[in-house]
Amino acid sequence: MHELGIVFYIIRDVKKAAQEHGVEHVSAVVMNIGEVSTIVPEYLTDCWRWAADKEELLRGCELKIEPIPAVTHCDGCGKEYPTVAHGKICPHCGSEKTWLLRGNEVEIKEIVVPQSC
Amino acid sequence: MENVKIIEIKKSVFENNDRAADELRGELKNRGVFLLNLMSSPGSGKTTTLIQTINRLKDKIRIAVMEADIDSDVDAIKIKEATGVESIQLHTGGMCHLDAEMTKQGLNNVSMEQADLVILENVGNLVCPAEFDTGAVKNAMILSVPEGHDKPLKYPLMFSICDVVVINKIDVLPYFDFDMEKCKEYIHMRNPKATVIPICAKTGEGVDVFAEWLLNEVSEWKR
């Protein structure tokens, strides 16, 4: 359910971008999805298939996902570490004063448009 | 032969919604209406808490309620019957949250010129509503004792965006391994500024504190 809502947002933004660029068909949409963004990539692509095929502009259009690994920064020792493996507590110094550096992205990176030549 | 062109977008999916939410907040400020976004898991006692709170405030300020659910209008009817305030039902059509645009459309059906406070009861869910700014002035959430004190660790985003966390069903504390101090600690780890208010909506214990918090926020906003 969550992913379907996100898919509607992606479709709206892609349609807008396509209109601005005078594009009639999009063959792929590339997403940057952070590892801890709460998006399940498989659900997102499933929902995408269902919703995108209802749109003339996006019929058969593929949703490609480029994952962004989550990285946490520790204020205690200044080091960085992989979030998923270690969570909130810094594996280097044991501090709890940590914050997410990246990995929360839900971003449309680019769209791919076929060109006949 | 077919070639492709790549158009770079580099844009967060939430960007448009964030902008729409800011615009809605601006409009609410101009009209002197305070919008509270109330979130929680299903079954945490949102509707009962609302009824108790509204009954303490309805003689002091004008209140309207928007109930958001995937289906049914049982909550809107319950609120209207128990408090007498204007209560409308929004259906999200299968969506697990409300966004700023849906909230704005909902507000069009509320008599805004006759309200100081509009309470939006969001869909019961701790994940999705946290990601979509509704345009509300403040975010509140209810965590109930049976859900466990570890929820701030499991749903960090929800707790980090809430201005107030109401801990409901404290009457059953003796029967659960719920550690109130640990819970407060976890909430403040995510969000040092969050106000935490333990209540029991059923008996009314602590509801005065929440009502007082809300009343202060509303008068602050209308100043």
XYZ file of N, CA and C in Angstrom, chain B residues 57-223:
501
model
N -12.538 21.059 25.447
C -12.153 22.309 24.784
C -13.283 23.013 24.040
N -14.372 22.301 23.777
C -15.364 22.844 22.832
C -16.066 24.107 23.311
N -16.045 24.376 24.627
C -16.644 25.621 25.099
C -15.659 26.783 25.037
N -14.392 26.465 24.828
C -13.363 27.519 24.793
C -12.995 27.921 23.371
N -12.923 26.924 22.470
C -12.595 27.224 21.075
C -13.520 26.456 20.140
N -13.563 26.931 18.889
C -14.417 26.252 17.902
C -13.606 25.159 17.208
N -14.152 23.958 17.181
C -13.406 22.791 16.709
C -14.137 22.076 15.573
N -13.385 21.601 14.608
C -13.930 20.704 13.570
C -12.964 19.529 13.422
N -13.498 18.401 12.973
C -12.676 17.194 12.860
C -12.780 16.625 11.443
N -11.626 16.193 10.910
C -11.614 15.456 9.649
C -11.075 14.063 9.946
N -11.901 13.076 9.672
C -11.504 11.684 9.909
C -11.021 11.094 8.601
N -9.792 10.605 8.564
C -9.307 9.968 7.342
C -9.216 8.472 7.557
N -9.869 7.730 6.699
C -9.779 6.278 6.758
C -9.770 5.741 5.335
N -9.362 4.497 5.235
C -9.388 3.861 3.928
C -10.850 3.649 3.510
N -11.673 3.283 4.466
C -13.096 3.098 4.179
C -13.912 3.352 5.455
N -15.225 3.366 5.329
C -16.218 3.522 6.407
C -16.289 4.946 6.969
N -17.399 5.241 7.651
C -17.517 6.555 8.277
C -17.882 6.419 9.753
N -17.509 5.276 10.351
C -17.873 5.046 11.759
C -17.226 6.091 12.682
N -15.987 6.480 12.395
C -15.303 7.427 13.276
C -15.943 8.808 13.231
N -16.263 9.270 12.022
C -16.862 10.604 11.894
C -18.193 10.659 12.629
N -18.989 9.603 12.504
C -20.297 9.556 13.174
C -20.110 9.527 14.695
N -19.150 8.706 15.137
C -18.888 8.577 16.568
C -18.486 9.926 17.180
N -17.604 10.637 16.501
C -17.147 11.941 17.001
C -18.316 12.923 17.073
N -19.128 12.946 16.018
C -20.245 13.891 15.968
C -21.232 13.599 17.090
N -21.536 12.320 17.272
C -22.513 11.946 18.303
C -21.996 12.236 19.707
N -20.702 12.011 19.912
C -20.163 12.130 21.274
C -19.791 13.565 21.651
N -19.584 14.440 20.664
C -19.113 15.782 20.997
C -19.986 16.892 20.425
N -20.709 16.594 19.347
C -21.545 17.607 18.708
C -20.783 18.532 17.770
N -19.461 18.383 17.660
C -18.722 19.279 16.759
C -18.813 18.767 15.313
N -18.546 19.668 14.384
C -18.577 19.305 12.968
C -17.518 18.238 12.700
N -17.928 17.171 12.024
C -17.008 16.071 11.791
C -17.239 15.520 10.396
N -16.206 15.523 9.563
C -16.388 14.995 8.211
C -15.461 13.799 7.987
N -15.862 12.947 7.078
C -15.075 11.739 6.803
C -14.372 11.878 5.457
N -13.088 11.603 5.432
C -12.343 11.553 4.172
C -12.000 10.102 3.889
N -12.125 9.725 2.635
C -11.691 8.390 2.246
C -10.434 8.513 1.403
N -9.449 7.709 1.727
C -8.177 7.830 1.016
C -8.143 6.948 -0.228
N -9.209 6.186 -0.465
C -9.255 5.356 -1.667
C -8.139 4.328 -1.705
N -7.893 3.681 -0.586
C -6.888 2.620 -0.559
C -5.513 3.107 -0.128
N -5.298 4.417 -0.167
C -3.977 4.927 0.213
C -3.801 4.872 1.727
N -2.551 4.692 2.126
C -2.255 4.472 3.531
C -1.947 5.767 4.282
N -2.130 6.899 3.641
C -1.786 8.169 4.290
C -2.562 9.287 3.618
N -2.469 10.489 4.173
C -3.010 11.682 3.529
C -1.847 12.558 3.141
N -1.912 13.205 1.999
C -0.869 14.177 1.665
C -1.468 15.589 1.734
N -0.663 16.579 1.418
C -1.105 17.963 1.583
C -2.282 18.288 0.663
N -2.252 17.760 -0.543
C -3.320 18.043 -1.503
C -4.656 17.475 -1.008
N -4.614 16.219 -0.526
C -5.848 15.594 -0.011
C -6.364 16.344 1.211
N -5.423 16.798 2.051
C -5.813 17.540 3.255
C -6.506 18.838 2.864
N -5.939 19.501 1.850
C -6.506 20.764 1.393
C -7.923 20.549 0.849
N -8.097 19.496 0.070
C -9.431 19.195 -0.465
C -10.403 18.905 0.667
N -9.927 18.196 1.675
C -10.770 17.896 2.835
C -11.190 19.173 3.542
N -10.248 20.106 3.693
C -10.529 21.364 4.394
C -11.581 22.192 3.660
N -11.680 22.001 2.339
C -12.697 22.725 1.571
C -14.107 22.355 2.010
N -14.244 21.181 2.652
C -15.561 20.739 3.101
C -15.827 21.080 4.565
N -14.880 21.786 5.179
C -15.041 22.162 6.583
C -15.370 23.652 6.640
N -16.256 24.039 7.566
C -16.569 25.470 7.694
C -15.401 26.153 8.397
N -14.406 26.528 7.603
C -13.152 27.057 8.164
C -13.345 28.382 8.904
N -14.321 29.195 8.420
C -14.510 30.499 9.072
C -15.148 30.323 10.449
N -15.625 29.089 10.716
C -16.214 28.828 12.041
C -15.345 27.886 12.859
N -14.057 27.841 12.561
C -13.190 26.930 13.323
C -11.892 27.620 13.730
N -11.493 27.392 14.987
C -10.173 27.824 15.442
C -9.202 26.663 15.321
N -9.744 25.474 15.501
C -8.924 24.258 15.505
C -9.569 23.200 14.626
N -8.789 22.684 13.677
C -9.251 21.531 12.899
C -8.312 20.375 13.233
N -8.900 19.258 13.618
C -8.078 18.090 13.936
C -8.229 17.072 12.813
N -7.108 16.680 12.253
C -7.100 15.670 11.208
C -6.700 14.345 11.844
N -7.617 13.405 11.854
C -7.262 12.078 12.366
C -6.782 11.264 11.175
N -5.471 11.073 11.103
C -4.840 10.424 9.950
C -5.116 8.918 9.953
N -4.774 8.258 8.874
C -4.963 6.808 8.780
C -4.085 6.128 9.840
N -4.626 5.103 10.508
C -3.869 4.401 11.546
C -2.699 3.637 10.946
N -1.485 4.139 11.177
C -0.297 3.608 10.493
C 0.894 4.409 11.006
N 1.980 3.751 11.356
C 3.138 4.490 11.886
C 4.222 4.734 10.832
N 3.992 4.285 9.609
C 5.047 4.403 8.599
C 4.759 5.544 7.614
N 3.743 5.328 6.787
C 3.515 6.244 5.662
C 3.125 7.665 6.069
N 2.205 7.848 7.033
C 1.818 9.228 7.345
C 3.021 10.076 7.780
N 4.050 9.437 8.303
C 5.221 10.199 8.753
C 5.990 10.800 7.583
N 5.851 10.197 6.420
C 6.637 10.653 5.272
C 5.989 11.796 4.509
N 4.687 11.960 4.710
C 3.964 12.964 3.933
C 3.502 14.104 4.832
N 4.079 15.263 4.637
C 3.676 16.457 5.364
C 2.261 16.823 4.906
N 1.333 16.925 5.854
C -0.057 17.224 5.485
C -0.316 18.721 5.385
N 0.628 19.526 5.869
C 0.393 20.958 5.949
C -0.091 21.364 7.328
N -0.140 20.404 8.247
C -0.589 20.694 9.609
C 0.417 21.593 10.321
N -0.098 22.349 11.310
C 0.770 23.233 12.087
C 1.624 22.401 13.045
N 1.004 21.415 13.664
C 1.739 20.523 14.576
C 1.326 19.065 14.326
N 2.271 18.184 14.608
C 2.012 16.753 14.500
C 1.938 16.148 15.891
N 0.930 15.314 16.101
C 0.815 14.611 17.373
C 0.665 13.133 17.077
N 1.162 12.312 17.959
C 0.903 10.886 17.804
C 0.523 10.259 19.129
N -0.217 9.172 19.035
C -0.606 8.433 20.227
C 0.065 7.070 20.171
N 0.751 6.739 21.248
C 1.324 5.395 21.392
C 0.595 4.782 22.585
N 0.073 3.573 22.425
C -0.642 2.992 23.559
C 0.229 1.935 24.229
N 0.016 1.795 25.524
C 0.845 0.909 26.347
C 0.996 -0.509 25.769
N -0.113 -1.156 25.301
C 0.072 -2.522 24.788
C 1.010 -2.627 23.585
N 1.263 -1.517 22.896
C 2.148 -1.581 21.726
C 3.616 -1.770 22.124
N 3.964 -1.382 23.333
C 5.339 -1.587 23.802
C 6.179 -0.318 23.767
N 7.143 -0.234 24.694
C 7.948 0.992 24.823
C 9.057 1.085 23.786
N 9.223 0.013 22.988
C 10.318 0.032 22.010
C 9.914 0.639 20.660
N 8.669 1.071 20.521
C 8.198 1.583 19.224
C 9.015 2.767 18.679
N 9.513 3.669 19.544
C 10.323 4.769 18.983
C 11.579 4.257 18.265
N 12.056 3.080 18.669
C 13.237 2.523 18.004
C 12.848 1.914 16.662
N 11.614 1.370 16.609
C 11.196 0.667 15.390
C 10.639 1.600 14.332
N 10.032 2.701 14.757
C 9.445 3.645 13.807
C 10.059 5.025 14.032
N 11.372 5.141 13.829
C 12.063 6.377 14.203
C 11.528 7.627 13.513
N 11.143 7.508 12.243
C 10.709 8.711 11.524
C 9.461 9.308 12.164
N 8.486 8.454 12.488
C 7.244 8.935 13.097
C 7.545 9.728 14.371
N 8.411 9.187 15.223
C 8.690 9.870 16.482
C 9.522 11.128 16.274
N 10.322 11.158 15.201
C 11.174 12.337 15.008
C 10.396 13.526 14.453
N 9.222 13.296 13.832
C 8.469 14.434 13.283
C 7.353 14.918 14.210
N 7.132 14.234 15.351
C 6.015 14.603 16.210
C 6.397 15.644 17.261
N 5.531 16.643 17.417
C 5.760 17.670 18.434
C 5.317 17.168 19.794
N 4.318 16.306 19.776
C 3.832 15.762 21.049
C 3.542 14.268 20.884
N 3.948 13.484 21.875
C 3.633 12.056 21.888
C 2.758 11.794 23.114
N 1.533 11.343 22.848
C 0.612 11.018 23.923
C 0.718 9.518 24.171
N 0.979 9.128 25.412
C 1.040 7.697 25.724
C -0.277 7.301 26.389
N -1.065 6.530 25.642
C -2.433 6.223 26.068
C -2.529 4.849 26.747
N -3.633 4.646 27.444
C -3.958 3.383 28.133
C -3.012 3.116 29.308
N -2.673 4.174 30.053
C -1.771 3.966 31.185
C -2.454 3.190 32.317
N -3.805 3.030 32.216
C -4.505 2.239 33.247
C -4.103 0.763 33.197
N -3.585 0.303 32.038
C -3.208 -1.122 31.964
C -1.702 -1.342 32.167
N -1.003 -0.296 32.572
C 0.452 -0.418 32.807
C 0.839 -1.625 33.676
N 0.059 -1.925 34.761
C 0.462 -3.055 35.615
C 0.474 -4.404 34.901
N -0.233 -4.494 33.769
C -0.348 -5.793 33.096
C 0.635 -5.965 31.943
N 1.385 -4.927 31.632
C 2.306 -5.010 30.499
C 3.733 -4.693 30.943
N 4.699 -5.214 30.189
C 6.097 -4.892 30.482
C 6.474 -3.591 29.793
N 5.699 -2.561 30.059
C 5.944 -1.279 29.408
C 6.741 -0.397 30.355
N 7.920 0.013 29.938
C 8.792 0.835 30.779
C 8.656 2.294 30.351
N 7.907 3.065 31.142
C 7.620 4.464 30.781
C 8.899 5.289 30.630
N 9.845 5.118 31.559
C 11.076 5.919 31.497
C 11.893 5.575 30.257
N 11.987 4.281 29.963
C 12.699 3.842 28.749
C 12.030 4.428 27.506
N 10.700 4.407 27.512
C 9.955 4.908 26.361
C 10.269 6.387 26.135
N 10.258 7.165 27.233
C 10.568 8.593 27.125
C 11.990 8.788 26.616
N 12.887 7.963 27.123
C 14.295 8.049 26.707
C 14.424 7.778 25.199
N 13.752 6.744 24.725
C 13.820 6.407 23.293
C 13.213 7.522 22.435
N 12.096 8.092 22.923
C 11.460 9.179 22.163
C 12.427 10.354 22.066
N 13.052 10.706 23.198
C 13.939 11.868 23.198
C 15.246 11.620 22.461
N 15.607 10.349 22.302
C 16.771 10.023 21.469
C 16.498 10.427 20.028
N 15.256 10.178 19.590
C 14.848 10.501 18.218
C 14.514 11.972 18.080
N 13.991 12.535 19.147
C 13.424 13.867 19.053
C 13.490 14.551 20.425
N 14.599 15.228 20.706
C 14.800 15.833 22.036
C 13.718 16.844 22.402
N 13.035 17.430 21.408
C 12.056 18.489 21.687
C 10.640 17.968 21.919
N 10.417 16.675 21.730
C 9.051 16.148 21.832
C 8.502 16.268 23.254
N 7.238 16.699 23.351
C 6.536 16.715 24.632
C 5.867 15.355 24.803
N 6.046 14.730 25.966
C 5.438 13.414 26.190
C 4.355 13.544 27.259
N 3.131 13.096 26.937
C 2.005 13.223 27.873
C 1.332 11.859 28.091
N 1.518 11.249 29.260
C 0.826 9.979 29.546
C -0.637 10.232 29.902
N -1.540 9.486 29.290
C -2.963 9.654 29.565
C -3.688 8.307 29.615
N -4.925 8.365 30.079
C -5.828 7.235 29.873
C -7.124 7.830 29.341
N -7.371 7.625 28.046
C -8.543 8.244 27.424
C -9.841 7.690 28.010
N -9.793 6.453 28.477
C -11.002 5.814 28.998
C -11.446 6.450 30.320
N -10.482 6.662 31.228
C -10.843 7.247 32.523
C -10.700 8.768 32.530
N -9.995 9.301 31.529
C -9.817 10.748 31.451
C -8.537 11.239 32.117
N -7.812 10.345 32.761
C -6.570 10.727 33.441
C -5.551 11.327 32.455
N -5.049 12.496 32.787
C -4.009 13.120 31.965
C -4.522 13.868 30.740
N -5.796 13.676 30.393
C -6.329 14.316 29.178
C -6.305 15.844 29.312
N -6.496 16.340 30.548
C -6.431 17.788 30.778
C -5.097 18.365 30.321
N -4.030 17.612 30.538
C -2.687 18.095 30.175
C -2.576 18.232 28.653
N -3.086 17.237 27.954
C -3.057 17.286 26.497
C -3.943 18.425 25.975
N -5.125 18.559 26.563
C -6.052 19.620 26.147
C -5.406 20.999 26.358
N -4.709 21.129 27.482
C -4.029 22.385 27.804
C -2.931 22.682 26.778
N -2.157 21.651 26.437
C -1.095 21.785 25.436
C -1.684 22.306 24.125
N -2.805 21.678 23.726
C -3.437 22.012 22.456
C -3.971 23.440 22.474
N -4.603 23.802 23.589
C -5.165 25.148 23.721
C -4.066 26.207 23.606
N -2.933 25.955 24.260
C -1.806 26.890 24.177
C -1.291 27.024 22.762
N -1.171 25.894 22.066
C -0.664 25.913 20.691
C -1.606 26.711 19.791
N -2.908 26.522 19.990
C -3.887 27.216 19.155
C -3.803 28.731 19.393
N -3.722 29.144 20.662
C -3.694 30.597 20.898
C -2.371 31.200 20.434
N -1.303 30.435 20.536
C 0.008 30.867 20.028
C -0.080 31.125 18.509
N -0.716 30.209 17.803
C -0.835 30.270 16.341
C -1.717 31.427 15.882
N -2.756 31.721 16.665
C -3.707 32.755 16.265
C -3.237 34.153 16.662
N -2.140 34.218 17.375
C -1.681 35.518 17.877
C -1.262 36.458 16.746
